[in-house]
Short mmCIF file of C-alpha atoms and ligand atoms in Angstrom, two decimals:
data_model
loop_
_atom_site.label_atom_id
_atom_site.label_comp_id
_atom_site.label_asym_id
_atom_site.label_seq_id
_atom_site.Cartn_x
_atom_site.Cartn_y
_atom_site.Cartn_z
CA UNK A 1 125.84 112.94 116.30
CA UNK A 2 123.02 115.33 117.22
CA UNK A 3 120.42 114.16 119.77
CA UNK A 4 117.29 115.89 120.99
CA UNK A 5 117.81 116.39 124.82
CA UNK A 6 114.39 116.71 126.60
CA UNK A 7 116.23 118.51 129.45
CA UNK A 8 117.59 121.37 127.33
CA UNK A 9 114.66 121.24 124.83
CA UNK A 10 117.01 121.24 121.82
CA UNK A 11 119.10 119.06 119.56
CA UNK A 12 122.68 118.93 121.00
CA UNK A 13 125.78 117.40 119.70
CA UNK A 14 126.45 114.17 121.62
CA UNK A 15 129.73 114.29 123.52
CA UNK A 16 130.19 111.52 126.09
CA UNK A 17 131.53 112.39 129.55
CA UNK A 18 134.40 109.82 129.22
CA UNK A 19 136.18 109.16 125.91
CA UNK A 20 136.30 105.40 126.42
CA UNK A 21 132.70 104.66 127.30
CA UNK A 22 129.09 105.79 126.83
CA UNK A 23 126.97 105.16 129.95
CA UNK A 24 123.40 104.49 128.99
CA UNK A 25 120.45 103.75 131.29
CA UNK A 26 116.92 102.60 130.27
CA UNK A 27 113.88 102.34 132.44
CA UNK A 28 112.88 98.75 132.16
CA UNK A 29 109.49 97.14 132.29
CA UNK A 30 107.17 96.67 135.22
CA UNK A 31 106.82 92.88 135.14
CA UNK A 32 103.25 92.42 136.16
CA UNK A 33 101.95 91.63 132.74
CA UNK A 34 103.08 91.25 129.13
CA UNK A 35 104.54 94.34 127.46
CA UNK A 36 102.27 95.79 124.90
CA UNK A 37 103.69 96.81 121.48
CA UNK A 38 103.61 100.49 122.66
CA UNK A 39 106.05 99.69 125.46
CA UNK A 40 108.13 97.73 122.86
CA UNK A 41 108.20 100.75 120.55
CA UNK A 42 110.21 102.46 123.23
CA UNK A 43 112.56 99.52 123.60
CA UNK A 44 113.00 99.20 119.81
CA UNK A 45 113.99 102.73 119.34
CA UNK A 46 116.31 102.65 122.43
CA UNK A 47 117.94 99.58 120.87
CA UNK A 48 118.48 101.44 117.65
CA UNK A 49 120.21 104.20 119.59
CA UNK A 50 122.39 101.77 121.38
CA UNK A 51 123.37 99.94 118.17
CA UNK A 52 123.93 103.24 116.41
CA UNK A 53 126.31 104.36 119.14
CA UNK A 54 128.27 101.09 118.73
CA UNK A 55 128.19 101.50 114.93
CA UNK A 56 129.91 104.87 115.39
CA UNK A 57 132.58 103.05 117.37
CA UNK A 58 131.63 104.02 120.92
CA UNK A 59 131.92 101.45 123.67
CA UNK A 60 128.50 101.35 125.32
CA UNK A 61 127.66 100.05 128.69
CA UNK A 62 123.86 99.87 128.94
CA UNK A 63 121.86 99.13 132.15
CA UNK A 64 118.17 98.31 132.53
CA UNK A 65 116.15 97.86 135.68
CA UNK A 66 113.34 95.37 135.98
CA UNK A 67 110.61 96.84 138.21
CA UNK A 68 109.38 94.07 140.39
CA UNK A 69 108.27 96.11 143.49
CA UNK A 70 107.07 99.60 144.30
CA UNK A 71 105.39 100.73 141.11
CA UNK A 72 101.90 101.63 142.21
CA UNK A 73 98.87 101.77 139.97
CA UNK A 74 99.08 105.62 139.98
CA UNK A 75 102.49 107.22 139.38
CA UNK A 76 101.48 109.49 142.29
CA UNK A 77 102.28 106.90 144.96
CA UNK A 78 98.67 105.85 145.35
CA UNK A 79 96.80 102.68 144.47
CA UNK A 80 97.88 99.13 144.74
CA UNK A 81 101.37 97.88 143.76
CA UNK A 82 101.09 96.67 140.15
CA UNK A 83 103.01 93.52 140.93
CA UNK A 84 100.56 92.61 143.71
CA UNK A 85 97.67 93.25 141.37
CA UNK A 86 99.24 90.86 138.81
CA UNK A 87 99.85 88.14 141.50
CA UNK A 88 96.23 88.44 142.64
CA UNK A 89 94.90 88.25 139.12
CA UNK A 90 96.82 85.05 138.46
CA UNK A 91 96.69 83.49 141.92
CA UNK A 92 100.52 83.30 142.01
CA UNK A 93 103.21 84.81 144.20
CA UNK A 94 104.75 88.11 143.23
CA UNK A 95 108.05 86.49 142.52
CA UNK A 96 106.48 83.90 140.34
CA UNK A 97 104.81 86.71 138.36
CA UNK A 98 108.09 88.64 138.12
CA UNK A 99 109.93 85.70 136.81
CA UNK A 100 107.28 84.75 134.24
CA UNK A 101 106.86 88.27 132.81
CA UNK A 102 110.53 89.02 132.90
CA UNK A 103 111.16 85.93 130.66
CA UNK A 104 108.22 86.92 128.48
CA UNK A 105 109.63 90.42 128.10
CA UNK A 106 112.95 89.07 126.87
CA UNK A 107 111.26 86.53 124.61
CA UNK A 108 109.48 89.52 122.97
CA UNK A 109 112.76 91.41 122.73
CA UNK A 110 114.48 88.44 121.06
CA UNK A 111 111.60 88.23 118.47
CA UNK A 112 112.09 91.97 117.74
CA UNK A 113 115.78 91.71 117.60
CA UNK A 114 116.26 94.02 120.55
CA UNK A 115 119.68 93.36 122.27
CA UNK A 116 119.70 92.47 125.83
CA UNK A 117 121.30 95.33 127.80
CA UNK A 118 124.73 94.61 129.31
CA UNK A 119 123.31 94.73 132.79
CA UNK A 120 119.70 93.78 133.64
CA UNK A 121 118.95 94.33 137.31
CA UNK A 122 115.76 93.58 139.21
CA UNK A 123 114.73 96.32 141.64
CA UNK A 124 114.43 93.83 144.49
CA UNK A 125 118.20 93.07 144.24
CA UNK A 126 119.41 96.53 145.31
CA UNK A 127 117.67 97.38 148.57
CA UNK A 128 120.94 98.30 150.19
CA UNK A 129 121.60 100.93 147.45
CA UNK A 130 118.24 102.62 148.08
CA UNK A 131 118.79 102.63 151.82
CA UNK A 132 122.20 104.27 151.39
CA UNK A 133 120.81 107.05 149.19
CA UNK A 134 117.74 107.59 151.40
CA UNK A 135 119.75 107.72 154.53
CA UNK A 136 121.99 110.60 153.04
CA UNK A 137 118.92 112.45 151.69
CA UNK A 138 117.44 112.47 155.32
CA UNK A 139 120.81 113.45 156.82
CA UNK A 140 121.11 116.36 154.42
CA UNK A 141 117.61 117.59 154.87
CA UNK A 142 116.23 116.58 151.47
CA UNK A 143 113.97 113.88 152.88
CA UNK A 144 111.68 113.62 155.90
CA UNK A 145 109.64 110.99 157.73
CA UNK A 146 105.88 111.34 157.96
CA UNK A 147 103.20 108.86 158.85
CA UNK A 148 105.73 106.07 158.74
CA UNK A 149 106.88 106.76 155.13
CA UNK A 150 110.01 108.55 153.93
CA UNK A 151 109.28 111.39 151.48
CA UNK A 152 111.45 113.56 149.25
CA UNK A 153 111.02 117.31 150.02
CA UNK A 154 110.67 119.01 146.62
CA UNK A 155 110.57 122.45 148.27
CA UNK A 156 114.34 122.05 148.97
CA UNK A 157 115.10 122.25 145.25
CA UNK A 158 115.86 125.42 143.27
CA UNK A 159 114.28 123.84 140.21
CA UNK A 160 112.06 120.84 140.33
CA UNK A 161 110.52 120.71 136.81
CA UNK A 162 113.19 119.87 134.30
CA UNK A 163 111.40 118.76 131.20
CA UNK A 164 108.59 121.20 130.81
CA UNK A 165 107.52 124.50 132.13
CA UNK A 166 104.56 122.91 133.84
CA UNK A 167 101.63 124.72 135.24
CA UNK A 168 102.08 123.53 138.84
CA UNK A 169 98.32 123.12 139.56
CA UNK A 170 97.76 121.01 136.43
CA UNK A 171 100.50 118.52 137.05
CA UNK A 172 100.96 118.49 140.75
CA UNK A 173 101.08 114.88 141.97
CA UNK A 174 98.43 114.25 144.51
CA UNK A 175 95.92 116.84 143.22
CA UNK A 176 95.20 115.29 139.82
CA UNK A 177 91.65 114.28 139.27
CA UNK A 178 90.96 110.86 140.67
CA UNK A 179 94.12 110.87 142.79
CA UNK A 180 93.76 110.93 146.50
CA UNK A 181 95.87 113.44 148.35
CA UNK A 182 98.34 112.04 150.78
CA UNK A 183 98.07 114.13 154.01
CA UNK A 184 101.60 113.18 154.97
CA UNK A 185 103.13 115.14 152.22
CA UNK A 186 104.49 118.62 153.11
CA UNK A 187 104.33 119.76 149.52
CA UNK A 188 102.03 118.45 146.88
CA UNK A 189 104.86 117.19 144.64
CA UNK A 190 106.78 115.35 147.36
CA UNK A 191 107.09 111.66 146.61
CA UNK A 192 107.67 108.52 148.56
CA UNK A 193 111.29 107.14 148.82
CA UNK A 194 110.39 104.35 151.24
CA UNK A 195 106.96 103.03 152.31
CA UNK A 196 106.43 101.41 155.71
CA UNK A 197 102.87 102.33 156.15
CA UNK A 198 100.49 102.49 153.18
CA UNK A 199 96.89 101.82 152.51
CA UNK A 200 97.57 98.22 151.62
CA UNK A 201 98.76 95.93 154.36
CA UNK A 202 99.30 92.94 152.16
CA UNK A 203 102.39 94.10 150.20
CA UNK A 204 104.15 90.83 149.53
CA UNK A 205 107.82 91.88 149.59
CA UNK A 206 109.18 93.82 152.57
CA UNK A 207 112.64 94.56 153.89
CA UNK A 208 114.02 95.88 157.08
CA UNK A 209 115.26 99.47 157.04
CA UNK A 210 116.28 102.15 159.50
CA UNK A 211 112.67 103.51 159.11
CA UNK A 212 110.95 100.17 159.69
CA UNK A 213 109.94 97.18 157.59
CA UNK A 214 108.80 98.34 154.20
CA UNK A 215 109.64 98.58 150.49
CA UNK A 216 111.12 101.26 148.16
CA UNK A 217 109.17 103.66 146.03
CA UNK A 218 109.41 103.27 142.24
CA UNK A 219 111.64 106.29 141.42
CA UNK A 220 114.45 105.46 143.82
CA UNK A 221 114.96 102.13 141.94
CA UNK A 222 116.41 103.68 138.80
CA UNK A 223 118.74 106.12 140.67
CA UNK A 224 120.00 103.25 142.85
CA UNK A 225 120.46 100.77 140.01
CA UNK A 226 122.11 103.21 137.74
CA UNK A 227 124.57 104.46 140.37
CA UNK A 228 125.36 100.86 141.35
CA UNK A 229 126.42 99.88 137.83
CA UNK A 230 127.41 103.18 136.16
CA UNK A 231 128.67 105.32 138.94
CA UNK A 232 127.91 108.92 139.73
CA UNK A 233 127.20 110.23 136.15
CA UNK A 234 125.28 109.11 133.15
CA UNK A 235 125.56 110.04 129.47
CA UNK A 236 122.11 108.94 128.23
CA UNK A 237 118.96 108.19 130.12
CA UNK A 238 115.99 106.91 128.11
CA UNK A 239 112.31 105.98 128.51
CA UNK A 240 108.93 106.72 127.03
CA UNK A 241 107.48 110.26 127.22
CA UNK A 242 105.13 109.24 130.00
CA UNK A 243 108.21 108.69 132.14
CA UNK A 244 109.20 112.45 132.08
CA UNK A 245 106.82 113.23 134.78
CA UNK A 246 106.82 112.39 137.61
CA UNK A 247 109.33 109.45 137.17
CA UNK A 248 112.30 111.10 135.57
CA UNK A 249 111.66 114.48 137.25
CA UNK A 250 111.87 112.64 140.59
CA UNK A 251 114.91 110.53 139.54
CA UNK A 252 116.81 113.78 138.81
CA UNK A 253 115.65 115.47 142.09
CA UNK A 254 116.81 112.66 144.40
CA UNK A 255 119.97 111.75 142.38
CA UNK A 256 121.37 115.24 142.06
CA UNK A 257 120.44 116.08 145.70
CA UNK A 258 122.26 112.95 146.81
CA UNK A 259 125.33 113.43 144.53
CA UNK A 260 125.58 117.20 144.91
CA UNK A 261 126.22 117.55 141.13
CA UNK A 262 124.59 117.02 137.76
CA UNK A 263 123.74 113.43 137.01
CA UNK A 264 122.59 112.76 133.49
CA UNK A 265 123.63 114.75 130.41
CA UNK A 266 121.13 113.66 127.80
CA UNK A 267 117.49 112.69 128.28
CA UNK A 268 115.97 110.72 125.33
CA UNK A 269 112.24 110.18 125.31
CA UNK A 270 110.33 108.06 122.86
CA UNK A 271 106.88 109.31 121.83
CA UNK A 272 103.97 106.99 122.36
CA UNK A 273 102.37 104.40 120.07
CA UNK A 274 98.55 104.99 120.27
CA UNK A 275 95.60 103.19 118.90
CA UNK A 276 93.12 104.95 116.73
CA UNK A 277 90.88 105.64 119.74
CA UNK A 278 93.64 106.80 121.97
CA UNK A 279 96.15 105.56 124.62
CA UNK A 280 97.34 102.00 124.47
CA UNK A 281 96.32 99.93 127.39
CA UNK A 282 96.85 96.50 128.98
CA UNK A 283 93.35 96.29 130.29
CA UNK A 284 91.02 98.05 127.89
CA UNK A 285 90.33 97.01 124.31
CA UNK A 286 92.53 94.61 122.38
CA UNK A 287 95.74 93.90 124.43
CA UNK A 288 98.31 94.33 121.69
CA UNK A 289 101.22 91.89 122.29
CA UNK A 290 103.97 90.43 120.12
CA UNK A 291 102.25 87.01 120.47
CA UNK A 292 98.96 88.56 119.15
CA UNK A 293 100.80 89.89 116.18
CA UNK A 294 102.26 86.40 115.51
CA UNK A 295 98.89 84.70 115.96
CA UNK A 296 97.63 86.98 113.30
CA UNK A 297 100.41 85.92 110.93
CA UNK A 298 102.65 89.00 111.24
CA UNK A 299 106.43 88.75 111.44
CA UNK A 300 107.49 90.67 114.70
CA UNK A 301 110.34 92.17 112.53
CA UNK A 302 107.72 93.74 110.31
CA UNK A 303 106.54 95.60 113.39
CA UNK A 304 110.09 96.76 114.06
CA UNK A 305 110.18 97.92 110.45
CA UNK A 306 106.88 99.75 111.02
CA UNK A 307 108.45 101.55 114.04
CA UNK A 308 111.56 102.53 112.16
CA UNK A 309 109.50 104.13 109.44
CA UNK A 310 108.56 106.90 111.89
CA UNK A 311 110.70 109.24 113.87
CA UNK A 312 110.95 108.39 117.53
CA UNK A 313 109.88 111.76 118.70
CA UNK A 314 106.53 111.62 116.75
CA UNK A 315 103.60 109.82 118.21
CA UNK A 316 102.58 106.83 116.07
CA UNK A 317 99.16 105.52 115.49
CA UNK A 318 98.80 101.70 115.32
CA UNK A 319 96.16 100.16 113.12
CA UNK A 320 96.12 96.71 111.59
CA UNK A 321 95.97 98.37 108.19
CA UNK A 322 99.26 100.24 108.91
CA UNK A 323 100.86 97.06 110.06
CA UNK A 324 99.58 95.24 106.86
CA UNK A 325 101.27 97.91 104.79
CA UNK A 326 104.44 97.73 106.70
CA UNK A 327 104.54 93.96 106.47
CA UNK A 328 103.92 94.00 102.64
CA UNK A 329 106.66 96.66 102.07
CA UNK A 330 108.93 94.68 104.28
CA UNK A 331 108.30 91.37 102.38
CA UNK A 332 108.92 93.21 99.09
CA UNK A 333 112.22 94.61 100.41
CA UNK A 334 113.27 91.10 101.48
CA UNK A 335 112.34 89.66 98.13
CA UNK A 336 114.42 92.35 96.34
CA UNK A 337 117.41 91.59 98.57
CA UNK A 338 116.90 87.81 97.88
CA UNK A 339 117.16 88.57 94.19
CA UNK A 340 120.68 90.04 94.59
CA UNK A 341 123.52 87.78 93.48
CA UNK A 342 125.51 87.15 96.64
CA UNK A 343 128.93 86.35 95.10
CA UNK A 344 129.17 88.09 91.78
CA UNK A 345 132.53 89.71 92.40
CA UNK A 346 134.47 91.60 94.98
CA UNK A 347 132.96 94.15 97.38
CA UNK A 348 133.52 97.73 96.21
CA UNK A 349 134.93 99.23 99.42
CA UNK A 350 134.60 102.86 98.10
CA UNK A 351 130.87 102.35 97.53
CA UNK A 352 130.50 100.72 100.98
CA UNK A 353 132.17 103.75 102.57
CA UNK A 354 130.01 106.12 100.59
CA UNK A 355 126.68 104.58 101.48
CA UNK A 356 127.77 104.24 105.04
CA UNK A 357 128.48 107.88 105.11
CA UNK A 358 125.12 108.77 103.66
CA UNK A 359 123.37 106.63 106.30
CA UNK A 360 125.40 108.36 109.08
CA UNK A 361 124.38 111.74 107.84
CA UNK A 362 120.76 110.76 108.30
CA UNK A 363 121.13 108.95 111.68
CA UNK A 364 123.39 111.63 113.05
CA UNK A 365 120.47 113.92 112.80
CA UNK A 366 118.65 112.92 115.96
CA UNK A 367 118.36 109.27 114.83
CA UNK A 368 116.40 109.75 111.70
CA UNK A 369 115.32 106.21 111.17
CA UNK A 370 112.71 106.90 108.37
CA UNK A 371 115.61 108.29 106.29
CA UNK A 372 117.82 105.40 107.50
CA UNK A 373 115.23 103.01 106.03
CA UNK A 374 115.10 104.89 102.76
CA UNK A 375 118.90 104.45 102.54
CA UNK A 376 118.23 100.77 102.15
CA UNK A 377 116.20 101.35 99.02
CA UNK A 378 119.01 103.67 97.71
CA UNK A 379 121.46 100.84 98.15
CA UNK A 380 119.18 98.50 96.07
CA UNK A 381 119.20 101.07 93.23
CA UNK A 382 122.93 101.70 93.47
CA UNK A 383 125.15 101.00 90.37
CA UNK A 384 127.00 98.21 92.18
CA UNK A 385 127.28 94.43 92.06
CA UNK A 386 125.14 92.12 94.30
CA UNK A 387 128.11 91.47 96.68
CA UNK A 388 128.66 95.12 97.31
CA UNK A 389 124.97 95.88 97.85
CA UNK A 390 124.76 92.99 100.36
CA UNK A 391 127.80 94.21 102.22
CA UNK A 392 126.26 97.70 102.50
CA UNK A 393 122.99 96.32 103.60
CA UNK A 394 124.67 94.19 106.25
CA UNK A 395 126.43 97.19 107.55
CA UNK A 396 123.41 99.38 107.95
CA UNK A 397 121.37 96.52 109.33
CA UNK A 398 123.77 96.33 112.27
CA UNK A 399 121.94 99.33 113.41
CA UNK A 400 118.43 98.87 112.05
CA UNK A 401 118.23 95.20 113.17
CA UNK A 402 115.82 94.00 110.37
CA UNK A 403 117.69 90.66 109.84
CA UNK A 404 117.76 91.55 106.16
CA UNK A 405 120.28 89.14 104.85
CA UNK A 406 119.22 86.27 107.06
CA UNK A 407 115.69 86.64 105.80
CA UNK A 408 116.68 87.14 102.15
CA UNK A 409 118.83 84.07 102.27
CA UNK A 410 116.07 82.00 103.71
CA UNK A 411 113.73 83.15 101.09
CA UNK A 412 116.19 82.37 98.33
CA UNK A 413 116.77 78.98 99.67
CA UNK A 414 113.02 78.25 99.81
CA UNK A 415 112.63 79.49 96.22
CA UNK A 416 115.57 77.37 95.07
CA UNK A 417 114.10 74.21 96.73
CA UNK A 418 110.81 74.90 95.05
CA UNK A 419 112.45 75.29 91.65
CA UNK A 420 114.57 72.16 92.09
CA UNK A 421 111.48 69.97 92.96
CA UNK A 422 109.64 71.03 89.91
CA UNK A 423 108.42 74.23 91.30
CA UNK A 424 109.62 76.03 88.26
CA UNK A 425 106.93 74.45 86.18
CA UNK A 426 104.31 75.67 88.67
CA UNK A 427 102.41 78.57 87.26
CA UNK A 428 101.29 81.57 89.21
CA UNK A 429 98.83 83.96 87.76
CA UNK A 430 98.20 87.38 89.33
CA UNK A 431 94.50 88.09 88.38
CA UNK A 432 95.14 91.82 88.21
CA UNK A 433 98.18 91.32 86.18
CA UNK A 434 100.49 92.92 88.78
CA UNK A 435 103.00 90.54 90.17
CA UNK A 436 104.33 90.55 93.75
CA UNK A 437 107.44 88.75 94.49
CA UNK A 438 106.80 88.32 98.21
CA UNK A 439 103.26 86.93 97.70
CA UNK A 440 104.47 84.65 94.90
CA UNK A 441 107.30 83.36 97.05
CA UNK A 442 104.70 82.44 99.65
CA UNK A 443 102.49 80.71 97.10
CA UNK A 444 105.45 78.69 95.89
CA UNK A 445 106.32 77.78 99.41
CA UNK A 446 102.77 76.55 100.03
CA UNK A 447 102.90 74.38 96.81
CA UNK A 448 106.21 72.99 98.10
CA UNK A 449 104.62 72.18 101.46
CA UNK A 450 101.76 70.34 99.78
CA UNK A 451 104.12 68.43 97.62
CA UNK A 452 105.98 67.41 100.81
CA UNK A 453 102.66 66.47 102.39
CA UNK A 454 103.11 69.07 105.16
CA UNK A 455 99.52 70.18 105.03
CA UNK A 456 99.66 72.03 108.32
CA UNK A 457 102.40 74.28 106.93
CA UNK A 458 100.42 74.64 103.63
CA UNK A 459 97.36 75.76 105.65
CA UNK A 460 99.42 78.08 107.72
CA UNK A 461 100.81 79.81 104.57
CA UNK A 462 97.32 80.06 103.10
CA UNK A 463 96.19 81.80 106.38
CA UNK A 464 99.27 84.09 106.17
CA UNK A 465 98.27 85.05 102.64
CA UNK A 466 94.69 85.51 103.75
CA UNK A 467 95.85 87.89 106.51
CA UNK A 468 97.52 89.85 103.79
CA UNK A 469 94.24 90.08 101.92
CA UNK A 470 95.36 87.54 99.25
CA UNK A 471 92.71 85.17 97.82
CA UNK A 472 94.21 82.04 96.41
CA UNK A 473 92.57 79.65 93.92
CA UNK A 474 94.26 76.42 92.93
CA UNK A 475 94.40 75.72 89.18
CA UNK A 476 95.97 72.67 87.35
CA UNK A 477 99.71 72.78 88.16
CA UNK A 478 99.57 76.27 89.60
CA UNK A 479 97.54 78.83 91.50
CA UNK A 480 95.89 82.15 90.76
CA UNK A 481 95.59 84.90 93.18
CA UNK A 482 94.05 88.28 93.72
CA UNK A 483 93.80 90.94 96.42
CA UNK A 484 90.53 90.64 98.33
P1 AMP B 1 106.18 100.17 132.05
O1 AMP B 1 106.31 98.68 131.92
O2 AMP B 1 104.70 100.64 132.28
O3 AMP B 1 107.05 100.74 133.23
O4 AMP B 1 106.65 100.89 130.80
C1 AMP B 1 107.83 100.46 130.06
C2 AMP B 1 108.22 101.51 129.04
O5 AMP B 1 107.23 101.64 127.96
C3 AMP B 1 108.40 102.90 129.65
O6 AMP B 1 109.65 103.43 129.11
C4 AMP B 1 107.20 103.67 129.21
O7 AMP B 1 107.50 105.00 129.09
C5 AMP B 1 106.99 103.08 127.80
N1 AMP B 1 105.62 103.22 127.37
C6 AMP B 1 104.41 102.99 127.95
N2 AMP B 1 103.45 103.21 127.17
C7 AMP B 1 103.91 103.41 125.92
C8 AMP B 1 103.29 103.70 124.62
N3 AMP B 1 102.02 103.58 124.40
N4 AMP B 1 104.12 103.87 123.53
C9 AMP B 1 105.51 103.94 123.73
N5 AMP B 1 106.13 103.65 124.90
C10 AMP B 1 105.42 103.38 126.03
ZN1 ZN B 2 113.26 104.57 135.73
#
């Protein structure tokens, strides 16, 4: 498999350090609020990467941190701790906030069919690890104490910027516009490893340390947690592109200075999901969460489908119209799979191997999920029986995670029930003369709900159709519909 490595700026063949295991680390969420669907784009694509590695036969150990302390409002070590901000906003304790939003994050992941990493570790669990690393960094001259805080000394490195050839002045932490300069820093890019004195006295969580009572900086978390669970080397480290600088740059600086050797081989960064008017935000404009998508009648898996239709290294623009199109295409895909006969003969193993190979050729090319999705349509067109097509789809979906057969079977069952209870006599008229299996399946399901006197469900389906732009009119023993 070839993966684009942000550290070498090119696609490289993926070769793990150890033949028996792939060590994968993902920067997890800062649990001060719900994740927005931009954050979740990163987690979906990282999930596909993990599932694809497993599909290829690798044994993967994946670790993710939960940031519950130390991530300040600005990545440049200034501003308030985001967790404290969340706690104040909701008049709760930091730990209550952390627990609530960690659960909310994994609820969203479940809805998006994102597998839980093998190890999930809250930052507040690993204080001893950070103290151990920081102690050695001070002893070996890579870190210094100033104004009560411990800083990493970036001037000690031969090469600090790994991911880009930055213009130092543009990106220097501490001198960016609107960011206050920290007078304790010897060099403008130095960053905090351990805070004891900061501008805010009311930090909720503090621990004893050789440098006084305080708390860790954000970057040291990922180095400490990764080394605790994965040892001194990593195959793949992932995160969104915004994590490249300063977060991942600082992780490399401190980890390699501590270890005395190379730490991570492949750096994989997911491009951002943006709104039409710019960056996605939790505070400005519409706060786009998985719950909001559901409230508006969208299937979270249709959002996953939307993400897979674009390559992970291209930034993606979210609009409701784009999501509508993705949901319609996804429903059509499910309706086509539901129409396959599940047991019309034996599975053609040769065809299964052939389509698997075609899929691998696409995904091996830096995880080309848009072509991976196209492969699903090729399977539907294949000269094979239903059982074979279903077997191939199941194999590919182990990577794509679209719950294809589960959804198709549920739809078929729904249609069968409707037909059994007289639904077959129910007439559906598409006013523009163009049928749509997914829309018609919903109209039938609504008729079925009405027959069963489940009017809440019937209304919900009508709303779902409305959200798709479908206008419905009841006619005697049937319904007619058009696109609004
Ligand atoms: P945070 O909870 O802010 O620490 O971010 C969690 C993850 O989401 C990180 O990997 C970020 O790089 C990523 N991320 C943040 N904003 C976006 C976005 N708009 N699109 C994609 N990924 C994002
Ligand atoms: Zn991290």
